[in-house]
Coordinates of C-alpha atoms (C1' of nucleotides) in Angstrom, one line a residue:
Chain J
M29 CA -0.2 0.1 0.0
I30 CA 0.8 3.8 -0.2
N31 CA -0.4 6.0 2.2
R32 CA 1.2 9.2 2.7
V33 CA 0.1 12.6 3.9
V34 CA 2.0 15.7 4.6
L35 CA 0.5 18.9 6.0
V36 CA 1.7 22.3 7.5
G37 CA -0.7 24.1 10.1
R38 CA -1.5 25.3 13.1
L39 CA -3.1 23.6 16.5
V40 CA -6.3 24.8 16.9
R41 CA -6.0 23.8 20.4
D42 CA -3.9 22.6 23.3
P43 CA -3.2 18.7 22.3
N44 CA -4.8 16.1 24.1
M45 CA -2.7 13.4 25.8
R46 CA -4.1 10.2 27.2
Y47 CA -3.0 6.7 28.0
T48 CA -4.3 3.4 26.7
Q49 CA -5.4 0.7 29.3
N50 CA -1.8 -1.0 28.8
G51 CA -0.2 2.3 29.3
V52 CA 0.6 3.4 25.7
A53 CA 0.5 7.3 25.3
V54 CA -1.8 8.5 22.5
T55 CA -2.0 12.3 21.9
T56 CA -4.3 13.9 19.5
F57 CA -5.0 17.4 18.2
T58 CA -6.9 19.2 15.4
L59 CA -4.6 21.1 12.8
A60 CA -5.7 24.0 10.9
V61 CA -4.3 24.2 7.5
D62 CA -5.1 27.4 5.4
R63 CA -6.2 27.2 2.2
P64 CA -4.3 29.7 -0.1
F65 CA -7.3 32.0 -1.3
V66 CA -10.1 33.4 -0.1
G67 CA -13.6 31.8 -0.4
A68 CA -16.4 33.7 -2.4
D69 CA -17.8 35.5 0.6
G70 CA -14.1 37.2 1.1
D71 CA -13.3 34.9 4.2
R72 CA -10.1 32.9 4.3
K73 CA -10.6 29.5 4.7
A74 CA -8.8 26.3 6.6
D75 CA -9.5 22.6 6.5
F76 CA -9.4 21.4 10.1
I77 CA -7.8 17.9 10.3
S78 CA -7.3 15.5 13.1
I79 CA -4.0 14.0 14.0
V80 CA -3.0 11.2 16.2
A81 CA 0.4 10.5 17.8
W82 CA 1.5 7.1 19.5
R83 CA 4.1 6.5 22.2
K84 CA 7.1 8.5 21.9
L85 CA 6.0 11.1 19.7
A86 CA 2.7 11.3 21.7
E87 CA 4.8 12.4 24.5
I88 CA 7.0 14.8 22.9
V89 CA 3.9 16.4 21.0
G90 CA 1.9 16.9 24.4
E91 CA 4.6 18.0 26.3
N92 CA 5.9 20.5 23.6
L93 CA 2.8 21.8 21.5
K94 CA 0.6 24.5 22.5
K95 CA -2.5 26.0 20.7
G96 CA -1.3 28.2 17.6
R97 CA 2.1 26.5 17.5
Q98 CA 2.9 25.7 13.7
V99 CA 4.0 22.5 12.7
A100 CA 4.6 19.9 9.5
V101 CA 2.9 16.7 10.0
E102 CA 3.9 13.8 7.9
G103 CA 1.7 10.4 8.2
R104 CA -0.8 8.2 6.7
L105 CA -4.7 8.4 6.5
Q106 CA -6.7 5.9 8.5
S107 CA -10.5 5.8 8.9
R108 CA -11.9 4.5 11.9
S109 CA -16.0 3.9 13.3
Y110 CA -17.2 4.2 16.6
D111 CA -20.7 4.3 18.3
N112 CA -21.4 7.5 19.8
R113 CA -23.7 8.2 23.4
D114 CA -26.9 8.0 21.1
G115 CA -26.0 4.5 19.6
Q116 CA -25.2 6.0 16.1
R117 CA -22.2 4.9 14.2
V118 CA -19.6 7.7 13.4
Y119 CA -17.1 7.3 10.8
V120 CA -13.9 9.3 11.5
T121 CA -10.9 10.1 8.8
E122 CA -7.7 11.2 10.6
V123 CA -3.8 11.2 10.1
V124 CA -2.0 9.1 12.2
A125 CA 1.4 10.9 12.4
D126 CA 5.0 9.3 12.2
N127 CA 7.2 12.5 12.0
I128 CA 5.9 16.1 13.6
L129 CA 8.5 19.0 12.8
F130 CA 8.0 22.0 15.1
L131 CA 8.3 25.2 13.0
D132 CA 7.6 28.7 14.5
S133 CA 6.3 29.7 17.8
P134 CA 2.7 31.2 17.9
R135 CA 2.2 34.9 16.6
G136 CA 2.3 37.2 19.4
R137 CA 4.6 35.2 21.8
R138 CA 7.7 36.0 20.0
E139 CA 8.9 37.9 22.9
D140 CA 8.7 34.7 25.1
G141 CA 12.2 33.8 23.6
E142 CA 13.6 30.4 22.9
A143 CA 11.6 28.3 25.5
E144 CA 8.6 28.8 22.7
V145 CA 11.0 28.0 19.6
A146 CA 11.2 24.6 18.2
P147 CA 13.1 21.7 20.6
A148 CA 16.1 21.0 18.1
A149 CA 16.7 17.4 17.3
G150 CA 13.7 16.2 19.8
G151 CA 11.1 18.0 18.0
S152 CA 11.4 15.8 15.0
V153 CA 10.9 12.2 15.4
D154 CA 11.4 10.1 12.5
P155 CA 10.7 6.3 12.4
F156 CA 12.4 6.0 8.8
F157 CA 15.3 7.0 9.7
D158 CA 18.2 4.8 10.1
A159 CA 21.4 6.2 11.5
E160 CA 23.6 3.4 10.5
E161 CA 22.3 3.1 6.7
V162 CA 23.2 6.7 6.3
D163 CA 26.8 6.0 7.2
L164 CA 26.9 3.0 5.0
S165 CA 25.7 5.2 2.0
E166 CA 28.6 7.4 2.8
D167 CA 31.3 5.0 3.5
D168 CA 31.8 1.3 2.1
L169 CA 29.2 1.7 -0.9
P170 CA 29.2 -1.0 -3.4
F171 CA 28.5 1.2 -6.3
Chain C
M4 CA -0.3 26.0 3.0
I5 CA 1.2 22.4 2.5
N6 CA -1.4 20.0 2.1
R7 CA -0.8 16.8 -0.2
V8 CA -1.7 13.1 0.3
V9 CA -0.9 10.2 -2.1
L10 CA -2.7 7.0 -1.9
V11 CA -2.8 3.7 -3.9
G12 CA -5.9 1.6 -3.4
R13 CA -8.8 -0.1 -5.2
L14 CA -12.6 1.5 -5.6
V15 CA -15.0 -0.4 -3.0
R16 CA -18.0 0.4 -5.8
D17 CA -18.3 2.0 -9.0
P18 CA -17.9 6.0 -8.9
N19 CA -21.0 8.2 -8.4
M20 CA -20.8 10.8 -11.0
R21 CA -23.0 14.1 -10.6
Y22 CA -23.5 17.7 -11.8
T23 CA -23.7 20.6 -9.8
Q24 CA -26.7 23.3 -10.5
N25 CA -24.1 25.0 -12.4
G26 CA -23.5 22.2 -14.6
V27 CA -20.0 21.4 -13.1
A28 CA -19.2 17.6 -12.9
V29 CA -18.3 15.8 -9.4
T30 CA -17.3 12.5 -9.1
T31 CA -17.1 10.7 -5.8
F32 CA -15.8 7.3 -4.8
T33 CA -14.6 5.2 -1.8
L34 CA -10.9 3.9 -1.9
A35 CA -9.7 0.8 0.1
V36 CA -6.1 1.4 1.0
D37 CA -4.9 -1.9 2.1
R38 CA -2.7 -1.7 5.5
P39 CA 0.4 -3.8 5.1
F40 CA 0.1 -6.3 7.8
V41 CA -2.7 -8.3 9.4
G42 CA -4.5 -7.4 12.4
A43 CA -4.5 -8.9 15.7
D44 CA -7.6 -11.1 14.5
G45 CA -5.7 -12.4 11.7
D46 CA -7.8 -10.2 9.3
R47 CA -6.4 -8.1 6.3
K48 CA -7.6 -4.3 7.2
A49 CA -7.9 -1.5 5.0
D50 CA -8.5 2.1 5.1
F51 CA -11.5 3.5 3.5
I52 CA -11.0 6.9 2.1
S53 CA -13.8 9.5 0.0
I54 CA -12.1 10.7 -2.7
V55 CA -13.9 13.8 -4.8
A56 CA -13.0 14.9 -8.2
W57 CA -13.8 18.1 -10.2
R58 CA -14.7 18.9 -14.1
K59 CA -12.7 16.8 -16.5
L60 CA -11.0 14.4 -14.0
A61 CA -14.7 13.9 -12.8
E62 CA -15.7 12.9 -16.0
I63 CA -12.7 10.8 -16.9
V64 CA -13.2 8.5 -13.7
G65 CA -16.9 8.7 -14.2
E66 CA -16.5 7.5 -17.3
N67 CA -13.7 4.9 -17.0
L68 CA -13.0 3.6 -13.6
K69 CA -15.3 0.7 -12.0
K70 CA -15.4 -1.2 -8.7
G71 CA -12.3 -3.0 -7.9
R72 CA -9.9 -0.9 -10.2
Q73 CA -6.5 0.1 -8.7
V74 CA -5.5 3.7 -8.8
A75 CA -3.1 6.1 -7.6
V76 CA -4.7 9.4 -6.4
E77 CA -3.1 12.6 -5.5
G78 CA -4.8 15.3 -4.1
R79 CA -5.4 17.4 -0.9
L80 CA -7.1 16.8 2.5
Q81 CA -10.4 18.7 3.0
S82 CA -12.8 19.0 5.6
R83 CA -16.3 19.7 5.4
S84 CA -19.7 19.6 7.3
Y85 CA -23.0 19.3 6.5
D86 CA -26.5 18.8 8.4
N87 CA -27.9 15.2 7.9
R88 CA -31.9 14.3 7.9
D89 CA -31.7 14.3 11.4
G90 CA -30.6 17.7 11.8
Q91 CA -27.4 16.7 13.1
R92 CA -24.0 18.2 12.0
V93 CA -21.8 15.7 9.9
Y94 CA -17.9 16.4 9.5
V95 CA -16.4 14.9 6.8
T96 CA -12.6 14.5 5.7
E97 CA -12.1 13.6 1.9
V98 CA -9.3 13.8 -0.4
V99 CA -9.9 16.6 -3.5
A100 CA -8.2 14.5 -6.1
D101 CA -6.3 16.5 -8.7
N102 CA -4.2 13.7 -10.4
I103 CA -5.6 9.7 -10.8
L104 CA -3.6 7.2 -12.2
F105 CA -5.4 4.1 -13.7
L106 CA -3.4 1.1 -12.7
D107 CA -4.0 -2.8 -13.3
S108 CA -7.9 -3.8 -14.1
P109 CA -10.2 -5.4 -11.4
R110 CA -9.1 -8.9 -10.0
G111 CA -11.1 -11.8 -11.7
R112 CA -11.4 -9.9 -14.7
R113 CA -8.2 -10.2 -16.4
E114 CA -9.6 -12.0 -19.1
D115 CA -11.6 -9.1 -20.2
G116 CA -8.6 -7.9 -22.1
E117 CA -7.2 -4.5 -23.1
A118 CA -10.7 -2.6 -22.7
E119 CA -10.2 -3.1 -18.9
V120 CA -6.7 -1.6 -19.3
A121 CA -5.6 2.1 -18.6
P122 CA -6.7 4.6 -21.2
A123 CA -2.9 5.6 -22.0
A124 CA -2.2 9.4 -21.3
G125 CA -6.0 10.2 -20.7
G126 CA -6.0 8.0 -17.7
S127 CA -3.5 10.8 -15.7
V128 CA -4.6 14.2 -15.8
D129 CA -2.3 16.3 -13.9
P130 CA -3.1 20.0 -13.3
F131 CA 0.8 20.6 -12.1
F132 CA 2.1 19.9 -15.5
D133 CA 3.3 22.6 -18.1
A134 CA 3.9 21.5 -21.1
E135 CA 5.8 24.6 -22.2
E136 CA 7.8 24.6 -19.3
V137 CA 9.0 21.2 -19.7
D138 CA 10.7 22.3 -23.0
L139 CA 12.1 25.5 -21.9
S140 CA 14.0 23.4 -19.3
E141 CA 15.6 21.3 -22.0
D142 CA 16.0 24.5 -24.1
D143 CA 17.1 28.0 -23.6
L144 CA 18.0 27.1 -19.8
P145 CA 19.9 30.3 -18.4
F146 CA 21.7 27.6 -16.3
Chain M
M12 CA 2.3 9.4 -13.8
I13 CA 2.8 10.0 -9.9
N14 CA 5.6 11.9 -9.0
R15 CA 5.6 14.3 -5.7
V16 CA 8.0 15.7 -3.3
V17 CA 7.8 17.5 -0.2
L18 CA 10.9 19.2 1.7
V19 CA 11.5 21.5 4.6
G20 CA 15.1 23.0 4.7
R21 CA 16.7 26.2 4.5
L22 CA 18.6 27.8 1.6
V23 CA 22.2 27.5 1.7
R24 CA 22.8 30.7 -0.3
D25 CA 20.5 33.3 -2.0
P26 CA 18.4 32.0 -4.8
N27 CA 19.4 33.0 -8.3
M28 CA 17.1 34.9 -10.6
R29 CA 17.5 34.9 -14.1
Y30 CA 15.3 35.0 -17.7
T31 CA 15.2 32.8 -20.3
Q32 CA 15.7 34.4 -23.8
N33 CA 11.9 34.4 -24.0
G34 CA 11.7 36.6 -20.9
V35 CA 10.4 33.6 -18.6
A36 CA 11.8 33.7 -15.4
V37 CA 13.7 30.8 -13.7
T38 CA 14.9 30.9 -10.0
T39 CA 16.9 28.2 -8.4
F40 CA 18.4 27.6 -5.1
T41 CA 19.8 24.8 -3.1
L42 CA 18.0 23.7 0.1
A43 CA 19.4 21.9 2.9
V44 CA 17.5 19.4 4.6
D45 CA 18.7 18.1 7.5
R46 CA 19.0 14.4 8.7
P47 CA 17.2 13.9 12.2
F48 CA 20.3 12.2 13.7
V49 CA 23.9 12.5 13.7
G50 CA 26.1 10.5 11.6
A51 CA 28.8 7.9 13.1
D52 CA 31.4 10.9 13.2
G53 CA 29.1 12.7 15.6
D54 CA 28.4 15.1 12.5
R55 CA 25.0 16.5 11.9
K56 CA 24.5 16.2 8.2
A57 CA 22.2 17.3 5.6
D58 CA 20.9 16.6 2.0
F59 CA 21.4 19.2 -0.6
I60 CA 18.8 19.6 -2.8
S61 CA 18.5 21.6 -6.2
I62 CA 15.2 23.4 -6.6
V63 CA 13.9 25.1 -9.7
A64 CA 10.8 27.8 -10.1
W65 CA 9.5 29.2 -12.6
R66 CA 7.4 32.6 -13.8
K67 CA 5.5 34.1 -10.8
L68 CA 6.7 31.6 -8.2
A69 CA 10.4 32.3 -9.3
E70 CA 9.5 36.0 -9.2
I71 CA 8.4 35.5 -5.4
V72 CA 11.3 33.6 -4.3
G73 CA 14.0 35.5 -6.0
E74 CA 12.6 38.7 -4.5
N75 CA 12.2 37.5 -1.0
L76 CA 14.0 34.6 0.0
K77 CA 17.6 34.8 1.3
K78 CA 20.2 32.2 2.4
G79 CA 19.3 30.7 5.7
R80 CA 15.6 31.2 5.4
Q81 CA 13.3 28.3 6.0
V82 CA 11.0 27.0 3.6
A83 CA 8.6 24.0 3.0
V84 CA 9.0 23.1 -0.8
E85 CA 6.5 21.0 -3.0
G86 CA 7.0 19.8 -6.6
R87 CA 8.2 17.1 -8.7
L88 CA 11.4 15.3 -9.6
Q89 CA 13.0 15.9 -12.6
S90 CA 16.3 14.5 -14.7
R91 CA 18.1 16.5 -17.1
S92 CA 21.4 16.3 -18.5
Y93 CA 23.9 18.7 -20.1
D94 CA 27.2 19.0 -21.5
N95 CA 30.1 20.9 -19.4
R96 CA 32.7 23.0 -20.6
D97 CA 34.8 20.0 -20.7
G98 CA 32.6 18.5 -23.0
Q99 CA 31.1 16.0 -20.4
R100 CA 27.8 14.9 -19.9
V101 CA 26.3 15.8 -16.6
Y102 CA 23.4 14.2 -15.1
V103 CA 21.3 16.1 -12.9
T104 CA 18.3 15.5 -10.5
E105 CA 16.1 18.6 -9.1
V106 CA 12.9 19.4 -7.9
V107 CA 10.5 21.5 -10.0
A108 CA 8.6 23.2 -7.4
D109 CA 4.9 24.4 -7.8
N110 CA 4.4 25.6 -4.2
I111 CA 6.8 27.2 -1.7
L112 CA 5.8 28.3 1.6
F113 CA 7.8 30.6 3.5
L114 CA 8.5 29.5 7.1
D115 CA 10.1 31.3 9.8
S116 CA 13.1 33.9 9.1
P117 CA 17.0 32.9 9.7
R118 CA 18.3 32.9 12.8
G119 CA 20.2 35.7 14.3
R120 CA 17.8 38.0 12.1
R121 CA 15.0 38.1 14.6
E122 CA 15.6 41.5 15.4
D123 CA 14.9 42.6 11.8
G124 CA 11.3 42.6 12.4
E125 CA 8.4 41.6 10.3
A126 CA 10.0 42.6 6.9
E127 CA 12.0 39.2 7.3
V128 CA 8.5 37.2 8.1
A129 CA 6.5 35.3 5.5
P130 CA 4.7 37.6 3.1
A131 CA 1.1 36.5 4.0
A132 CA -0.9 35.0 1.1
G133 CA 1.6 36.0 -1.8
G134 CA 4.4 33.5 0.0
S135 CA 2.7 30.6 -1.3
V136 CA 1.8 30.2 -4.7
D137 CA -0.3 26.9 -5.3
P138 CA -1.2 25.8 -8.5
F139 CA -3.4 23.1 -7.7
F140 CA -5.9 25.4 -5.7
D141 CA -9.1 26.5 -7.7
A142 CA -10.8 29.0 -5.6
E143 CA -14.3 28.2 -7.5
E144 CA -14.0 24.7 -6.6
V145 CA -13.7 25.6 -3.0
D146 CA -16.9 27.4 -3.0
L147 CA -18.5 25.0 -5.1
S148 CA -17.7 21.9 -2.5
E149 CA -19.3 24.2 0.3
D150 CA -22.4 25.4 -1.9
D151 CA -24.5 23.5 -4.4
L152 CA -22.9 20.3 -3.7
P153 CA -25.0 17.1 -5.4
F154 CA -24.1 14.9 -2.6
Chain U
M30 CA 13.1 17.4 8.4
I31 CA 10.4 16.6 6.2
N32 CA 11.7 14.8 3.0
R33 CA 9.1 12.6 1.1
V34 CA 9.3 11.5 -2.4
V35 CA 6.3 9.3 -3.9
L36 CA 7.0 8.0 -7.2
V37 CA 5.0 5.9 -10.0
G38 CA 7.2 4.5 -12.8
R39 CA 8.8 1.6 -14.5
L40 CA 12.6 -0.1 -14.0
V41 CA 14.4 0.6 -16.9
R42 CA 17.1 -2.3 -16.3
D43 CA 17.0 -5.1 -14.0
P44 CA 18.0 -4.2 -10.8
N45 CA 21.5 -4.3 -9.5
M46 CA 21.9 -6.1 -5.9
R47 CA 25.2 -6.0 -4.2
Y48 CA 26.4 -6.3 -0.6
T49 CA 28.6 -4.1 1.4
Q50 CA 31.8 -5.4 3.1
N51 CA 29.6 -5.6 6.4
G52 CA 27.1 -8.0 4.7
V53 CA 24.3 -5.6 4.2
A54 CA 22.3 -5.8 1.0
V55 CA 22.1 -3.1 -1.0
T56 CA 19.9 -2.8 -4.5
T57 CA 20.0 0.1 -7.0
F58 CA 17.8 0.6 -10.0
T59 CA 16.7 3.3 -12.3
L60 CA 12.9 4.3 -12.7
A61 CA 11.2 6.0 -15.5
V62 CA 8.4 8.2 -14.5
D63 CA 6.4 9.4 -17.4
R64 CA 5.5 13.1 -18.2
P65 CA 2.0 13.4 -18.8
F66 CA 2.0 15.2 -21.9
V67 CA 4.3 15.2 -25.2
G68 CA 7.2 17.6 -25.5
A69 CA 7.7 20.2 -28.0
D70 CA 8.9 17.4 -30.5
G71 CA 5.8 15.5 -29.8
D72 CA 7.9 12.9 -27.9
R73 CA 6.8 11.4 -24.8
K74 CA 9.3 12.5 -22.4
A75 CA 10.4 10.7 -18.9
D76 CA 12.3 11.7 -15.7
F77 CA 15.2 8.9 -15.1
I78 CA 15.3 8.6 -10.8
S79 CA 17.8 6.5 -9.4
I80 CA 16.6 4.5 -6.5
V81 CA 18.5 2.8 -3.5
A82 CA 16.9 0.2 -1.1
W83 CA 18.5 -1.5 1.7
R84 CA 18.5 -4.7 3.7
K85 CA 15.2 -6.6 3.5
L86 CA 13.7 -4.5 0.9
A87 CA 16.9 -4.8 -1.2
E88 CA 16.7 -8.4 -1.2
I89 CA 12.9 -8.3 -2.0
V90 CA 13.3 -6.1 -4.8
G91 CA 16.6 -7.9 -6.2
E92 CA 15.0 -11.2 -6.2
N93 CA 11.5 -10.2 -7.3
L94 CA 11.8 -6.9 -9.7
K95 CA 12.8 -6.9 -13.4
K96 CA 13.1 -4.2 -16.3
G97 CA 9.9 -3.0 -17.4
R98 CA 8.3 -3.5 -14.0
Q99 CA 5.6 -1.0 -12.8
V100 CA 6.1 0.0 -9.3
A101 CA 5.4 2.9 -6.5
V102 CA 8.2 3.9 -4.5
E103 CA 8.4 6.1 -1.1
G104 CA 11.2 7.4 0.0
R105 CA 13.5 10.4 0.9
L106 CA 15.8 12.4 -1.2
Q107 CA 19.3 11.8 -0.4
S108 CA 22.5 13.6 -1.8
R109 CA 25.9 11.9 -1.9
S110 CA 29.1 12.8 -3.9
Y111 CA 32.1 10.6 -4.9
D112 CA 35.1 10.9 -7.0
N113 CA 35.1 9.1 -10.3
R114 CA 38.2 7.5 -12.3
D115 CA 39.2 10.6 -13.6
G116 CA 39.5 12.2 -10.0
Q117 CA 36.2 14.6 -10.4
R118 CA 33.9 15.1 -7.8
V119 CA 30.1 13.7 -8.7
Y120 CA 27.1 15.0 -7.2
V121 CA 24.4 12.5 -7.1
T122 CA 20.6 12.8 -5.5
E123 CA 18.7 9.9 -5.4
V124 CA 15.8 8.3 -3.7
V125 CA 16.1 6.1 -0.5
A126 CA 13.4 3.8 -0.6
D127 CA 11.7 2.7 2.6
N128 CA 8.6 1.3 0.9
I129 CA 8.2 -0.2 -2.5
L130 CA 4.6 -1.2 -3.9
F131 CA 4.8 -4.2 -6.8
L132 CA 2.3 -2.9 -9.6
D133 CA 1.5 -4.7 -12.9
S134 CA 3.7 -6.8 -14.6
P135 CA 5.8 -5.8 -17.7
R136 CA 4.4 -4.7 -20.7
G137 CA 3.7 -7.8 -23.4
R138 CA 4.3 -10.1 -20.6
R139 CA 0.4 -10.2 -19.6
E140 CA 0.3 -13.8 -21.1
D141 CA 3.0 -15.2 -18.5
G142 CA 0.3 -15.2 -15.8
E143 CA 0.0 -14.8 -12.0
A144 CA 4.3 -16.0 -11.7
E145 CA 4.6 -11.9 -13.1
V146 CA 1.8 -10.4 -10.6
A147 CA 2.7 -8.9 -7.4
P148 CA 3.7 -11.0 -4.6
A149 CA 1.1 -10.5 -2.0
A150 CA 1.9 -8.8 1.4
G151 CA 5.6 -9.2 0.7
G152 CA 5.7 -6.8 -2.1
S153 CA 5.2 -3.9 0.1
V154 CA 7.8 -3.4 2.9
D155 CA 6.6 -0.4 5.2
P156 CA 9.1 0.3 8.1
F157 CA 6.3 2.9 9.1
F158 CA 3.6 0.0 10.0
D159 CA 3.2 -0.8 13.7
A160 CA 0.8 -4.0 13.9
E161 CA 0.0 -3.4 17.3
E162 CA -0.7 0.2 16.9
V163 CA -3.4 -0.7 14.4
D164 CA -5.1 -2.8 17.0
L165 CA -4.8 -0.5 19.6
S166 CA -6.8 2.4 17.4
E167 CA -9.4 -0.1 17.3
D168 CA -9.7 -1.8 20.6
D169 CA -9.4 0.2 23.8
L170 CA -8.8 3.9 22.5
P171 CA -9.2 6.3 25.4
F172 CA -11.2 9.0 23.0
Chain L
dT3 C1' 30.2 24.6 -3.3
dT4 C1' 26.8 24.0 1.7
dT5 C1' 21.9 26.1 5.8
dT6 C1' 20.4 26.4 11.4
Chain H
dT6 C1' -16.3 22.9 18.0
dT7 C1' -11.9 25.9 15.1
dT8 C1' -5.5 28.3 14.2
dT9 C1' -2.1 32.5 12.6

DNA sequence: TTTT
DNA sequence: TTTT
């Protein structure tokens, strides 16, 4: 399968971090992704996308991101359904993140200084990246 | 904004082609995107993603794709809401396609022959691609 | 065809803006895309990717971006070859950008103020986006 | 960092599988990715992109793919340089694959039957995918 | 030939 | 139910 999503947007609320019964961290948040041009009514529009992160990524997000913060999110699209309190089946499409890059701090907070700025390496948690492989590709490459 | 999605999957039903009041073609379909590994219950799982195409792409899809057909879909994620017949607000996240590539024919239909095979150039409608630009990049490039 | 690239990185030099003989603007620059972890030698590594932009996007980039500036780049991979001054054929793989989002200003320049900050709507030039379509999808949708 | 590439194309030659001194499998091949429209000269054009796969993915590719086979490739862009036999530094940009999906069989080989068809699950090796997580997201979700 |  |  091929299933890849890349988004840049801002958190519309503080992220929501929880744990499953098995103690696995899960953090969810909604990302506002601006549309480039104004609508017919002259308003700027945005798409509001649900993001889910698991484990270490969930913890980094839950502890470091706040409402208004700009991030790049990479992941895959997932569909899920559940029954709400009225007994109705609700269908959800969300992005399961596997890499989140912290970009600039929220507007009007620039005076808060570096604490608001992206945590360096820790801000990006990339499950693809194999450090060993990188060195291989520069050392004893058979081609 | 950055908002990009790429999926490879199969249509779970025939696509649904309609026209807006202004005569603009819109085609919708659901794509099943397999997850690579089996779930805890030993079943193969898939994500079911709603796709929307407009205009020329809507017509090509509506006239050429059928249930079971494998395609690659490129587009952007869109959130939308509407009120259902019970007066409840329903939130939808779907992919607005801007490029669809027709891959192999539906399972168990291979005997149907070439008619089932991807229409050559017409199968991929890529709004990015500027033929002029391509030639520029091979002709009078100033670098 | 499916051919899509999304990168976030920083310009290693000021961009290079030129015009073809036909007066078409072309801007090129190199993007440094950090690798998430350090190499075997303890050094941070990056990939250096050549980016090409055409026309209106070329002009916006040429006039607004500077060395060190962080951007998100969306585009397609292109291969090209030319003969260098020694008469040898050189093969090049580069990204033809169709959307560039200006992110934060270069480090150590934050005191330069808003002039260094991303131009709002103009900073992102997205050839995909059809404003009409957006409104359609919220107005007279036949589904 | 964000660094993602998705391509659909065909192998222009059989893949080249080797091992590093440490016994790590590396397979390289070139992918032809068609451009959607014809050039000024009326010819169909393509971009030729170098792909590298490591370890298990390298072995699956080396043992199963052949010239002409259509695949979807997901990965990241990497820049690399080496000195050629003339002592000149050569710069290379290639895609390090982390997911390869086998699509239809080579042209003119359709009569070869199912042997030519994609190996089911084994054809796609997706390092992102965490089976456990999938089940979590359907079971004891805290939201 | 590399950015932060 | 929405961010800047």
